[in-house]
Short mmCIF file of N, CA and C in Angstrom, two decimals:
data_model
loop_
_atom_site.label_atom_id
_atom_site.label_comp_id
_atom_site.label_asym_id
_atom_site.label_seq_id
_atom_site.Cartn_x
_atom_site.Cartn_y
_atom_site.Cartn_z
N VAL A 1 35.25 -15.13 -40.19
CA VAL A 1 35.76 -14.30 -41.29
C VAL A 1 36.88 -13.45 -40.71
N TYR A 2 38.05 -13.55 -41.28
CA TYR A 2 39.20 -12.76 -40.85
C TYR A 2 39.63 -11.87 -41.99
N LEU A 3 39.65 -10.58 -41.75
CA LEU A 3 40.12 -9.60 -42.72
C LEU A 3 41.12 -8.70 -42.01
N GLU A 4 42.19 -8.40 -42.64
CA GLU A 4 43.17 -7.49 -42.05
C GLU A 4 42.86 -6.08 -42.52
N ALA A 5 42.82 -5.15 -41.55
CA ALA A 5 42.54 -3.75 -41.87
C ALA A 5 43.13 -2.88 -40.77
N ILE A 6 43.42 -1.67 -41.13
CA ILE A 6 43.90 -0.70 -40.16
C ILE A 6 42.69 0.02 -39.59
N GLY A 7 42.63 0.13 -38.26
CA GLY A 7 41.48 0.76 -37.64
C GLY A 7 41.88 1.65 -36.48
N THR A 8 40.89 2.31 -35.94
CA THR A 8 41.09 3.20 -34.80
C THR A 8 40.11 2.81 -33.71
N VAL A 9 40.62 2.61 -32.49
CA VAL A 9 39.76 2.36 -31.34
C VAL A 9 39.40 3.72 -30.75
N THR A 10 38.10 3.96 -30.61
CA THR A 10 37.62 5.25 -30.14
C THR A 10 36.66 5.03 -28.97
N PRO A 11 36.95 5.62 -27.82
CA PRO A 11 36.02 5.47 -26.69
C PRO A 11 34.74 6.27 -26.95
N VAL A 12 33.65 5.78 -26.37
CA VAL A 12 32.38 6.50 -26.48
C VAL A 12 32.46 7.80 -25.68
N TYR A 13 33.06 7.71 -24.47
CA TYR A 13 33.21 8.89 -23.63
C TYR A 13 34.65 9.02 -23.14
N THR A 14 35.12 10.26 -23.12
CA THR A 14 36.38 10.61 -22.48
C THR A 14 36.09 11.83 -21.63
N ALA A 15 36.46 11.78 -20.36
CA ALA A 15 36.19 12.89 -19.45
C ALA A 15 37.49 13.54 -19.02
N SER A 16 37.60 14.83 -19.26
CA SER A 16 38.73 15.62 -18.75
C SER A 16 38.27 16.30 -17.48
N ILE A 17 38.82 15.90 -16.36
CA ILE A 17 38.36 16.35 -15.05
C ILE A 17 39.07 17.65 -14.67
N THR A 18 38.29 18.65 -14.32
CA THR A 18 38.81 19.93 -13.83
C THR A 18 38.15 20.22 -12.48
N SER A 19 38.65 21.23 -11.80
CA SER A 19 38.10 21.59 -10.50
C SER A 19 37.08 22.71 -10.63
N GLU A 20 36.02 22.62 -9.85
CA GLU A 20 34.99 23.66 -9.81
C GLU A 20 35.35 24.76 -8.80
N VAL A 21 36.28 24.45 -7.89
CA VAL A 21 36.68 25.40 -6.87
C VAL A 21 38.20 25.48 -6.81
N MET A 22 38.69 26.59 -6.26
CA MET A 22 40.12 26.75 -6.08
C MET A 22 40.51 26.14 -4.73
N GLY A 23 41.65 25.46 -4.70
CA GLY A 23 42.09 24.92 -3.43
C GLY A 23 43.35 24.08 -3.56
N MET A 24 43.86 23.68 -2.42
CA MET A 24 45.06 22.87 -2.39
C MET A 24 44.68 21.39 -2.40
N VAL A 25 45.36 20.61 -3.22
CA VAL A 25 45.13 19.17 -3.28
C VAL A 25 45.68 18.56 -1.99
N THR A 26 44.83 17.82 -1.28
CA THR A 26 45.26 17.16 -0.06
C THR A 26 45.50 15.67 -0.28
N GLN A 27 44.74 15.07 -1.20
CA GLN A 27 44.88 13.63 -1.47
C GLN A 27 44.57 13.34 -2.92
N VAL A 28 45.30 12.38 -3.48
CA VAL A 28 45.01 11.84 -4.81
C VAL A 28 44.69 10.36 -4.59
N HIS A 29 43.48 9.95 -4.97
CA HIS A 29 42.99 8.60 -4.65
C HIS A 29 43.08 7.64 -5.84
N TYR A 30 43.93 7.89 -6.80
CA TYR A 30 44.05 6.97 -7.93
C TYR A 30 45.51 6.84 -8.33
N LYS A 31 45.79 5.78 -9.07
CA LYS A 31 47.11 5.56 -9.64
C LYS A 31 46.97 5.60 -11.15
N GLU A 32 48.02 5.96 -11.84
CA GLU A 32 47.98 6.01 -13.30
C GLU A 32 47.56 4.66 -13.86
N GLY A 33 46.63 4.68 -14.80
CA GLY A 33 46.18 3.46 -15.46
C GLY A 33 45.14 2.67 -14.68
N GLN A 34 44.74 3.15 -13.52
CA GLN A 34 43.78 2.43 -12.68
C GLN A 34 42.38 2.49 -13.30
N LEU A 35 41.62 1.42 -13.13
CA LEU A 35 40.23 1.40 -13.52
C LEU A 35 39.43 2.05 -12.40
N VAL A 36 38.66 3.07 -12.72
CA VAL A 36 37.86 3.78 -11.70
C VAL A 36 36.39 3.64 -12.05
N ARG A 37 35.55 3.68 -11.04
CA ARG A 37 34.10 3.54 -11.19
C ARG A 37 33.42 4.91 -11.12
N HIS A 38 32.25 4.97 -11.70
CA HIS A 38 31.44 6.19 -11.64
C HIS A 38 31.20 6.55 -10.17
N GLY A 39 31.47 7.81 -9.81
CA GLY A 39 31.24 8.29 -8.44
C GLY A 39 32.40 8.06 -7.50
N GLN A 40 33.44 7.36 -7.94
CA GLN A 40 34.60 7.11 -7.09
C GLN A 40 35.39 8.40 -6.89
N THR A 41 35.83 8.66 -5.64
CA THR A 41 36.60 9.86 -5.35
C THR A 41 37.97 9.75 -5.99
N LEU A 42 38.35 10.78 -6.74
CA LEU A 42 39.65 10.82 -7.40
C LEU A 42 40.63 11.72 -6.66
N ILE A 43 40.16 12.92 -6.31
CA ILE A 43 41.02 13.94 -5.72
C ILE A 43 40.26 14.64 -4.61
N ALA A 44 40.95 14.92 -3.51
CA ALA A 44 40.36 15.68 -2.40
C ALA A 44 41.09 17.01 -2.27
N LEU A 45 40.33 18.08 -2.18
CA LEU A 45 40.88 19.41 -1.96
C LEU A 45 40.64 19.81 -0.51
N ASP A 46 41.41 20.78 -0.04
CA ASP A 46 41.28 21.28 1.33
C ASP A 46 39.91 21.94 1.48
N THR A 47 39.10 21.41 2.38
CA THR A 47 37.74 21.93 2.58
C THR A 47 37.64 23.03 3.62
N ARG A 48 38.72 23.27 4.38
CA ARG A 48 38.63 24.19 5.53
C ARG A 48 38.11 25.58 5.19
N PRO A 49 38.59 26.24 4.11
CA PRO A 49 38.04 27.57 3.82
C PRO A 49 36.55 27.54 3.50
N TYR A 50 36.13 26.49 2.80
CA TYR A 50 34.72 26.39 2.41
C TYR A 50 33.86 25.99 3.60
N GLN A 51 34.39 25.18 4.51
CA GLN A 51 33.67 24.84 5.74
C GLN A 51 33.47 26.09 6.59
N ALA A 52 34.48 26.95 6.65
CA ALA A 52 34.37 28.20 7.42
C ALA A 52 33.30 29.11 6.82
N GLN A 53 33.27 29.22 5.50
CA GLN A 53 32.25 30.05 4.85
C GLN A 53 30.86 29.47 5.06
N LEU A 54 30.76 28.13 5.04
CA LEU A 54 29.48 27.48 5.30
C LEU A 54 29.01 27.78 6.73
N LEU A 55 29.92 27.73 7.67
CA LEU A 55 29.58 28.01 9.06
C LEU A 55 29.09 29.46 9.22
N GLN A 56 29.74 30.39 8.52
CA GLN A 56 29.29 31.79 8.56
C GLN A 56 27.88 31.92 7.98
N ALA A 57 27.64 31.24 6.87
CA ALA A 57 26.32 31.32 6.24
C ALA A 57 25.25 30.70 7.14
N GLN A 58 25.58 29.60 7.80
CA GLN A 58 24.62 28.98 8.72
C GLN A 58 24.34 29.90 9.91
N GLY A 59 25.36 30.60 10.38
CA GLY A 59 25.17 31.55 11.48
C GLY A 59 24.26 32.70 11.07
N ALA A 60 24.47 33.23 9.87
CA ALA A 60 23.62 34.32 9.38
C ALA A 60 22.18 33.84 9.22
N LEU A 61 22.00 32.62 8.74
CA LEU A 61 20.66 32.06 8.59
C LEU A 61 19.98 31.93 9.96
N GLU A 62 20.71 31.43 10.93
CA GLU A 62 20.14 31.26 12.27
C GLU A 62 19.75 32.61 12.87
N ARG A 63 20.65 33.61 12.73
CA ARG A 63 20.36 34.95 13.24
C ARG A 63 19.10 35.52 12.57
N ASP A 64 19.04 35.45 11.25
CA ASP A 64 17.92 36.05 10.53
C ASP A 64 16.62 35.27 10.73
N THR A 65 16.72 33.97 10.97
CA THR A 65 15.52 33.18 11.28
C THR A 65 14.93 33.65 12.61
N ASN A 66 15.78 33.94 13.57
CA ASN A 66 15.29 34.43 14.87
C ASN A 66 14.75 35.85 14.76
N ILE A 67 15.35 36.67 13.92
CA ILE A 67 14.82 38.02 13.69
C ILE A 67 13.43 37.93 13.07
N LEU A 68 13.27 37.00 12.12
CA LEU A 68 11.96 36.79 11.50
C LEU A 68 10.94 36.32 12.54
N ALA A 69 11.34 35.41 13.40
CA ALA A 69 10.42 34.92 14.44
C ALA A 69 9.99 36.07 15.35
N GLU A 70 10.93 36.94 15.69
CA GLU A 70 10.60 38.10 16.53
C GLU A 70 9.63 39.04 15.80
N ALA A 71 9.88 39.25 14.51
CA ALA A 71 8.99 40.13 13.73
C ALA A 71 7.59 39.54 13.63
N LYS A 72 7.49 38.23 13.52
CA LYS A 72 6.17 37.58 13.47
C LYS A 72 5.44 37.70 14.81
N MET A 73 6.20 37.58 15.92
CA MET A 73 5.58 37.76 17.24
C MET A 73 5.04 39.19 17.37
N ASP A 74 5.86 40.17 16.94
CA ASP A 74 5.41 41.56 17.01
C ASP A 74 4.19 41.77 16.13
N LEU A 75 4.18 41.14 14.95
CA LEU A 75 3.03 41.28 14.06
C LEU A 75 1.77 40.75 14.74
N GLN A 76 1.87 39.63 15.41
CA GLN A 76 0.71 39.07 16.11
C GLN A 76 0.22 40.04 17.20
N ARG A 77 1.18 40.63 17.92
CA ARG A 77 0.80 41.61 18.95
C ARG A 77 0.10 42.81 18.32
N TYR A 78 0.64 43.29 17.21
CA TYR A 78 0.04 44.45 16.53
C TYR A 78 -1.34 44.10 15.99
N GLN A 79 -1.52 42.88 15.49
CA GLN A 79 -2.85 42.49 15.01
C GLN A 79 -3.85 42.46 16.15
N ASP A 80 -3.41 41.95 17.30
CA ASP A 80 -4.28 41.94 18.47
C ASP A 80 -4.60 43.38 18.92
N ALA A 81 -3.59 44.25 18.91
CA ALA A 81 -3.79 45.64 19.31
C ALA A 81 -4.69 46.37 18.31
N TRP A 82 -4.52 46.07 17.03
CA TRP A 82 -5.35 46.69 15.99
C TRP A 82 -6.81 46.26 16.15
N ALA A 83 -7.02 45.01 16.52
CA ALA A 83 -8.39 44.51 16.73
C ALA A 83 -9.08 45.26 17.86
N LYS A 84 -8.29 45.79 18.81
CA LYS A 84 -8.84 46.54 19.94
C LYS A 84 -8.76 48.05 19.70
N ASN A 85 -8.40 48.46 18.47
CA ASN A 85 -8.23 49.86 18.10
C ASN A 85 -7.21 50.57 18.99
N SER A 86 -6.12 49.86 19.35
CA SER A 86 -5.10 50.43 20.23
C SER A 86 -3.93 51.05 19.47
N ILE A 87 -3.77 50.71 18.19
CA ILE A 87 -2.67 51.25 17.40
C ILE A 87 -3.19 51.70 16.05
N PRO A 88 -2.44 52.60 15.39
CA PRO A 88 -2.87 53.02 14.06
C PRO A 88 -2.62 51.90 13.03
N LYS A 89 -3.38 51.90 11.95
CA LYS A 89 -3.27 50.90 10.88
C LYS A 89 -1.88 50.94 10.25
N GLN A 90 -1.28 52.09 10.15
CA GLN A 90 0.04 52.21 9.55
C GLN A 90 1.08 51.38 10.30
N THR A 91 1.00 51.35 11.62
CA THR A 91 1.94 50.56 12.42
C THR A 91 1.80 49.08 12.09
N LEU A 92 0.56 48.60 11.96
CA LEU A 92 0.32 47.20 11.59
C LEU A 92 0.84 46.93 10.18
N ASP A 93 0.57 47.81 9.24
CA ASP A 93 1.03 47.64 7.86
C ASP A 93 2.56 47.61 7.79
N ASP A 94 3.19 48.51 8.54
CA ASP A 94 4.66 48.54 8.56
C ASP A 94 5.23 47.22 9.07
N GLN A 95 4.60 46.67 10.12
CA GLN A 95 5.10 45.41 10.69
C GLN A 95 4.90 44.25 9.71
N GLU A 96 3.80 44.27 8.96
CA GLU A 96 3.58 43.22 7.95
C GLU A 96 4.70 43.25 6.90
N LYS A 97 5.10 44.44 6.50
CA LYS A 97 6.17 44.57 5.50
C LYS A 97 7.53 44.17 6.09
N ILE A 98 7.73 44.44 7.36
CA ILE A 98 8.98 44.02 8.01
C ILE A 98 9.07 42.49 8.01
N VAL A 99 7.95 41.83 8.28
CA VAL A 99 7.93 40.36 8.25
C VAL A 99 8.28 39.87 6.85
N LEU A 100 7.70 40.47 5.82
CA LEU A 100 8.00 40.07 4.44
C LEU A 100 9.48 40.29 4.10
N GLN A 101 10.03 41.42 4.57
CA GLN A 101 11.46 41.68 4.33
C GLN A 101 12.33 40.63 5.01
N ASP A 102 11.97 40.30 6.24
CA ASP A 102 12.74 39.31 6.98
C ASP A 102 12.62 37.92 6.35
N GLU A 103 11.45 37.59 5.80
CA GLU A 103 11.29 36.32 5.08
C GLU A 103 12.21 36.28 3.86
N GLY A 104 12.32 37.40 3.16
CA GLY A 104 13.24 37.47 2.02
C GLY A 104 14.69 37.30 2.43
N THR A 105 15.04 37.89 3.55
CA THR A 105 16.41 37.76 4.07
C THR A 105 16.71 36.31 4.42
N VAL A 106 15.75 35.63 5.03
CA VAL A 106 15.93 34.22 5.39
C VAL A 106 16.10 33.37 4.13
N LYS A 107 15.29 33.64 3.10
CA LYS A 107 15.43 32.89 1.83
C LYS A 107 16.81 33.13 1.22
N ASN A 108 17.27 34.36 1.27
CA ASN A 108 18.61 34.67 0.76
C ASN A 108 19.67 33.90 1.53
N ASP A 109 19.53 33.86 2.86
CA ASP A 109 20.47 33.12 3.69
C ASP A 109 20.42 31.63 3.38
N GLN A 110 19.23 31.09 3.15
CA GLN A 110 19.11 29.67 2.80
C GLN A 110 19.84 29.37 1.49
N GLY A 111 19.71 30.28 0.53
CA GLY A 111 20.43 30.12 -0.73
C GLY A 111 21.93 30.16 -0.54
N THR A 112 22.40 31.03 0.33
CA THR A 112 23.83 31.12 0.61
C THR A 112 24.34 29.84 1.26
N VAL A 113 23.56 29.29 2.18
CA VAL A 113 23.95 28.03 2.83
C VAL A 113 24.03 26.91 1.79
N LYS A 114 23.03 26.81 0.91
CA LYS A 114 23.04 25.79 -0.14
C LYS A 114 24.27 25.95 -1.03
N TYR A 115 24.57 27.19 -1.42
CA TYR A 115 25.74 27.46 -2.26
C TYR A 115 27.02 27.00 -1.58
N GLU A 116 27.17 27.32 -0.31
CA GLU A 116 28.38 26.95 0.42
C GLU A 116 28.47 25.43 0.59
N GLU A 117 27.33 24.76 0.75
CA GLU A 117 27.34 23.29 0.82
C GLU A 117 27.84 22.70 -0.50
N VAL A 118 27.43 23.30 -1.61
CA VAL A 118 27.89 22.84 -2.93
C VAL A 118 29.39 23.06 -3.07
N GLN A 119 29.88 24.19 -2.59
CA GLN A 119 31.31 24.47 -2.66
C GLN A 119 32.11 23.42 -1.88
N VAL A 120 31.61 23.05 -0.71
CA VAL A 120 32.28 22.00 0.07
C VAL A 120 32.26 20.68 -0.70
N ALA A 121 31.12 20.36 -1.31
CA ALA A 121 31.02 19.11 -2.08
C ALA A 121 31.98 19.10 -3.26
N PHE A 122 32.22 20.26 -3.88
CA PHE A 122 33.14 20.35 -5.02
C PHE A 122 34.59 20.04 -4.62
N CYS A 123 34.87 20.05 -3.33
CA CYS A 123 36.23 19.73 -2.87
C CYS A 123 36.52 18.23 -2.96
N HIS A 124 35.52 17.43 -3.22
CA HIS A 124 35.68 15.99 -3.40
C HIS A 124 35.39 15.69 -4.87
N ILE A 125 36.44 15.59 -5.65
CA ILE A 125 36.29 15.41 -7.09
C ILE A 125 36.13 13.92 -7.38
N THR A 126 35.02 13.58 -8.04
CA THR A 126 34.69 12.18 -8.31
C THR A 126 34.67 11.92 -9.81
N SER A 127 34.71 10.66 -10.15
CA SER A 127 34.70 10.24 -11.55
C SER A 127 33.27 10.29 -12.10
N PRO A 128 33.07 10.97 -13.23
CA PRO A 128 31.72 11.03 -13.81
C PRO A 128 31.37 9.79 -14.62
N ILE A 129 32.37 8.95 -14.95
CA ILE A 129 32.15 7.75 -15.74
C ILE A 129 33.02 6.62 -15.20
N THR A 130 32.72 5.40 -15.61
CA THR A 130 33.58 4.25 -15.32
C THR A 130 34.56 4.11 -16.46
N GLY A 131 35.82 3.99 -16.14
CA GLY A 131 36.83 3.85 -17.18
C GLY A 131 38.23 3.80 -16.60
N ARG A 132 39.20 3.97 -17.47
CA ARG A 132 40.60 3.93 -17.06
C ARG A 132 41.12 5.36 -16.99
N VAL A 133 41.78 5.66 -15.86
CA VAL A 133 42.32 7.00 -15.66
C VAL A 133 43.72 7.05 -16.27
N GLY A 134 44.07 8.18 -16.82
CA GLY A 134 45.36 8.36 -17.48
C GLY A 134 46.46 8.77 -16.51
N LEU A 135 47.32 9.63 -16.99
CA LEU A 135 48.46 10.08 -16.19
C LEU A 135 48.02 10.83 -14.95
N ARG A 136 48.81 10.72 -13.90
CA ARG A 136 48.57 11.49 -12.67
C ARG A 136 49.10 12.89 -12.93
N LEU A 137 48.20 13.86 -12.97
CA LEU A 137 48.57 15.22 -13.37
C LEU A 137 48.73 16.18 -12.19
N VAL A 138 48.31 15.76 -10.99
CA VAL A 138 48.46 16.61 -9.80
C VAL A 138 48.95 15.77 -8.63
N ASP A 139 49.57 16.42 -7.68
CA ASP A 139 50.07 15.78 -6.47
C ASP A 139 49.59 16.56 -5.26
N PRO A 140 49.56 15.91 -4.08
CA PRO A 140 49.20 16.65 -2.87
C PRO A 140 50.13 17.86 -2.70
N GLY A 141 49.52 18.97 -2.35
CA GLY A 141 50.27 20.22 -2.19
C GLY A 141 50.10 21.16 -3.36
N ASN A 142 49.70 20.63 -4.53
CA ASN A 142 49.43 21.50 -5.67
C ASN A 142 48.19 22.33 -5.40
N VAL A 143 48.18 23.55 -5.92
CA VAL A 143 47.00 24.40 -5.83
C VAL A 143 46.33 24.41 -7.19
N VAL A 144 45.05 24.09 -7.21
CA VAL A 144 44.30 24.07 -8.46
C VAL A 144 43.37 25.28 -8.50
N GLN A 145 43.11 25.75 -9.70
CA GLN A 145 42.25 26.90 -9.92
C GLN A 145 40.86 26.43 -10.36
N SER A 146 39.90 27.29 -10.21
CA SER A 146 38.53 26.96 -10.61
C SER A 146 38.21 27.45 -12.02
N THR A 147 39.24 27.85 -12.77
CA THR A 147 39.00 28.38 -14.11
C THR A 147 38.66 27.30 -15.11
N GLY A 148 38.94 26.04 -14.77
CA GLY A 148 38.64 24.94 -15.68
C GLY A 148 39.70 24.72 -16.73
N THR A 149 40.82 25.43 -16.63
CA THR A 149 41.87 25.28 -17.63
C THR A 149 42.88 24.20 -17.25
N THR A 150 42.98 23.89 -15.97
CA THR A 150 43.92 22.88 -15.51
C THR A 150 43.21 21.53 -15.45
N ILE A 151 43.66 20.59 -16.26
CA ILE A 151 43.07 19.25 -16.26
C ILE A 151 43.75 18.45 -15.15
N LEU A 152 42.93 17.86 -14.28
CA LEU A 152 43.44 17.11 -13.14
C LEU A 152 43.59 15.63 -13.45
N ALA A 153 42.75 15.11 -14.31
CA ALA A 153 42.80 13.70 -14.70
C ALA A 153 41.99 13.53 -15.98
N VAL A 154 42.32 12.50 -16.75
CA VAL A 154 41.55 12.16 -17.94
C VAL A 154 41.11 10.71 -17.78
N ILE A 155 39.80 10.48 -17.94
CA ILE A 155 39.25 9.14 -17.81
C ILE A 155 38.66 8.74 -19.16
N THR A 156 39.00 7.53 -19.59
CA THR A 156 38.53 7.02 -20.87
C THR A 156 37.66 5.81 -20.62
N GLN A 157 36.43 5.86 -21.13
CA GLN A 157 35.52 4.73 -20.98
C GLN A 157 36.00 3.58 -21.86
N LEU A 158 35.98 2.37 -21.33
CA LEU A 158 36.44 1.20 -22.07
C LEU A 158 35.30 0.30 -22.53
N GLN A 159 34.17 0.35 -21.84
CA GLN A 159 33.02 -0.46 -22.23
C GLN A 159 31.78 0.40 -22.20
N PRO A 160 31.06 0.55 -23.26
CA PRO A 160 31.37 0.07 -24.60
C PRO A 160 32.45 0.94 -25.24
N ILE A 161 33.01 0.43 -26.29
CA ILE A 161 34.04 1.14 -27.04
C ILE A 161 33.80 0.87 -28.52
N THR A 162 34.18 1.77 -29.37
CA THR A 162 33.97 1.59 -30.81
C THR A 162 35.30 1.38 -31.52
N VAL A 163 35.22 0.64 -32.62
CA VAL A 163 36.38 0.44 -33.49
C VAL A 163 35.97 0.86 -34.88
N ILE A 164 36.71 1.78 -35.44
CA ILE A 164 36.41 2.29 -36.77
C ILE A 164 37.50 1.79 -37.71
N PHE A 165 37.07 1.11 -38.78
CA PHE A 165 38.03 0.60 -39.76
C PHE A 165 37.35 0.53 -41.11
N THR A 166 38.14 0.43 -42.13
CA THR A 166 37.61 0.33 -43.49
C THR A 166 37.72 -1.11 -43.97
N VAL A 167 36.74 -1.53 -44.76
CA VAL A 167 36.72 -2.86 -45.35
C VAL A 167 36.48 -2.68 -46.84
N ALA A 168 37.19 -3.44 -47.64
CA ALA A 168 36.99 -3.37 -49.08
C ALA A 168 35.57 -3.79 -49.42
N GLU A 169 34.99 -3.16 -50.42
CA GLU A 169 33.61 -3.45 -50.79
C GLU A 169 33.42 -4.91 -51.20
N ASP A 170 34.45 -5.52 -51.75
CA ASP A 170 34.36 -6.92 -52.15
C ASP A 170 34.12 -7.84 -50.94
N SER A 171 34.58 -7.44 -49.76
CA SER A 171 34.46 -8.27 -48.55
C SER A 171 33.24 -7.92 -47.72
N LEU A 172 32.53 -6.88 -48.08
CA LEU A 172 31.41 -6.39 -47.28
C LEU A 172 30.30 -7.42 -47.11
N ALA A 173 29.99 -8.19 -48.14
CA ALA A 173 28.91 -9.18 -48.06
C ALA A 173 29.23 -10.24 -47.00
N GLN A 174 30.49 -10.69 -46.92
CA GLN A 174 30.89 -11.68 -45.92
C GLN A 174 30.74 -11.11 -44.50
N VAL A 175 31.17 -9.88 -44.31
CA VAL A 175 31.11 -9.25 -42.99
C VAL A 175 29.65 -9.06 -42.57
N GLU A 176 28.80 -8.59 -43.47
CA GLU A 176 27.39 -8.38 -43.14
C GLU A 176 26.70 -9.68 -42.78
N ALA A 177 26.97 -10.74 -43.53
CA ALA A 177 26.35 -12.03 -43.26
C ALA A 177 26.75 -12.53 -41.87
N ARG A 178 28.01 -12.41 -41.55
CA ARG A 178 28.50 -12.86 -40.24
C ARG A 178 27.92 -12.01 -39.11
N ALA A 179 27.83 -10.70 -39.33
CA ALA A 179 27.26 -9.80 -38.32
C ALA A 179 25.79 -10.12 -38.08
N ARG A 180 25.03 -10.39 -39.13
CA ARG A 180 23.60 -10.76 -38.97
C ARG A 180 23.47 -12.06 -38.19
N ALA A 181 24.33 -13.01 -38.49
CA ALA A 181 24.27 -14.31 -37.78
C ALA A 181 24.55 -14.12 -36.30
N LEU A 182 25.52 -13.29 -35.96
CA LEU A 182 25.84 -13.04 -34.56
C LEU A 182 24.71 -12.33 -33.84
N ILE A 183 24.11 -11.37 -34.51
CA ILE A 183 23.00 -10.61 -33.90
C ILE A 183 21.79 -11.50 -33.70
N SER A 184 21.45 -12.30 -34.68
CA SER A 184 20.27 -13.17 -34.53
C SER A 184 20.51 -14.22 -33.45
N ARG A 185 21.75 -14.69 -33.28
CA ARG A 185 22.06 -15.66 -32.24
C ARG A 185 21.89 -15.02 -30.86
N ARG A 186 22.26 -13.74 -30.71
CA ARG A 186 22.12 -13.04 -29.43
C ARG A 186 20.66 -12.78 -29.07
N LEU A 187 19.84 -12.56 -30.08
CA LEU A 187 18.43 -12.25 -29.83
C LEU A 187 17.63 -13.48 -29.45
N THR A 188 18.12 -14.64 -29.78
CA THR A 188 17.34 -15.86 -29.47
C THR A 188 17.81 -16.53 -28.22
#
């Protein structure tokens, strides 16, 4: 059945890619009109500032982990001394609270390390869908902002894709019959 009609091809998904972090573009890994796959690297940003912050966070975590270990050793000594009635209960209680404070500091440091790892990962911008990439909107040397207002690339999904068109009501019965035949053939 052939019917002429004006229609619109509409992708199921279109992704406008923006940066989560601020930085200088070091590499663009796509060409205009290229087919890209889900997870494929599109743009690389300079990771050096974020790597430095990650290193600082890891250093703070290491320092505070050792402070916590020292506080736990002191707590064990105080518990042993308390068992022999060698120190007042307040000294033991104070040391228990110091250990809890240090545990909180270590958890905070762990969160900072995780955050900085995510920032480093955001420097590698990947495709969230499989599709065709549009115009090249950035070049190496450009500085991108993390405000989300600068679009770095637009990816349009091609499969599946929808076509919207109108058909005269007089022709609808022919189209439905043919569509049912195609569907039943696929199911068997």
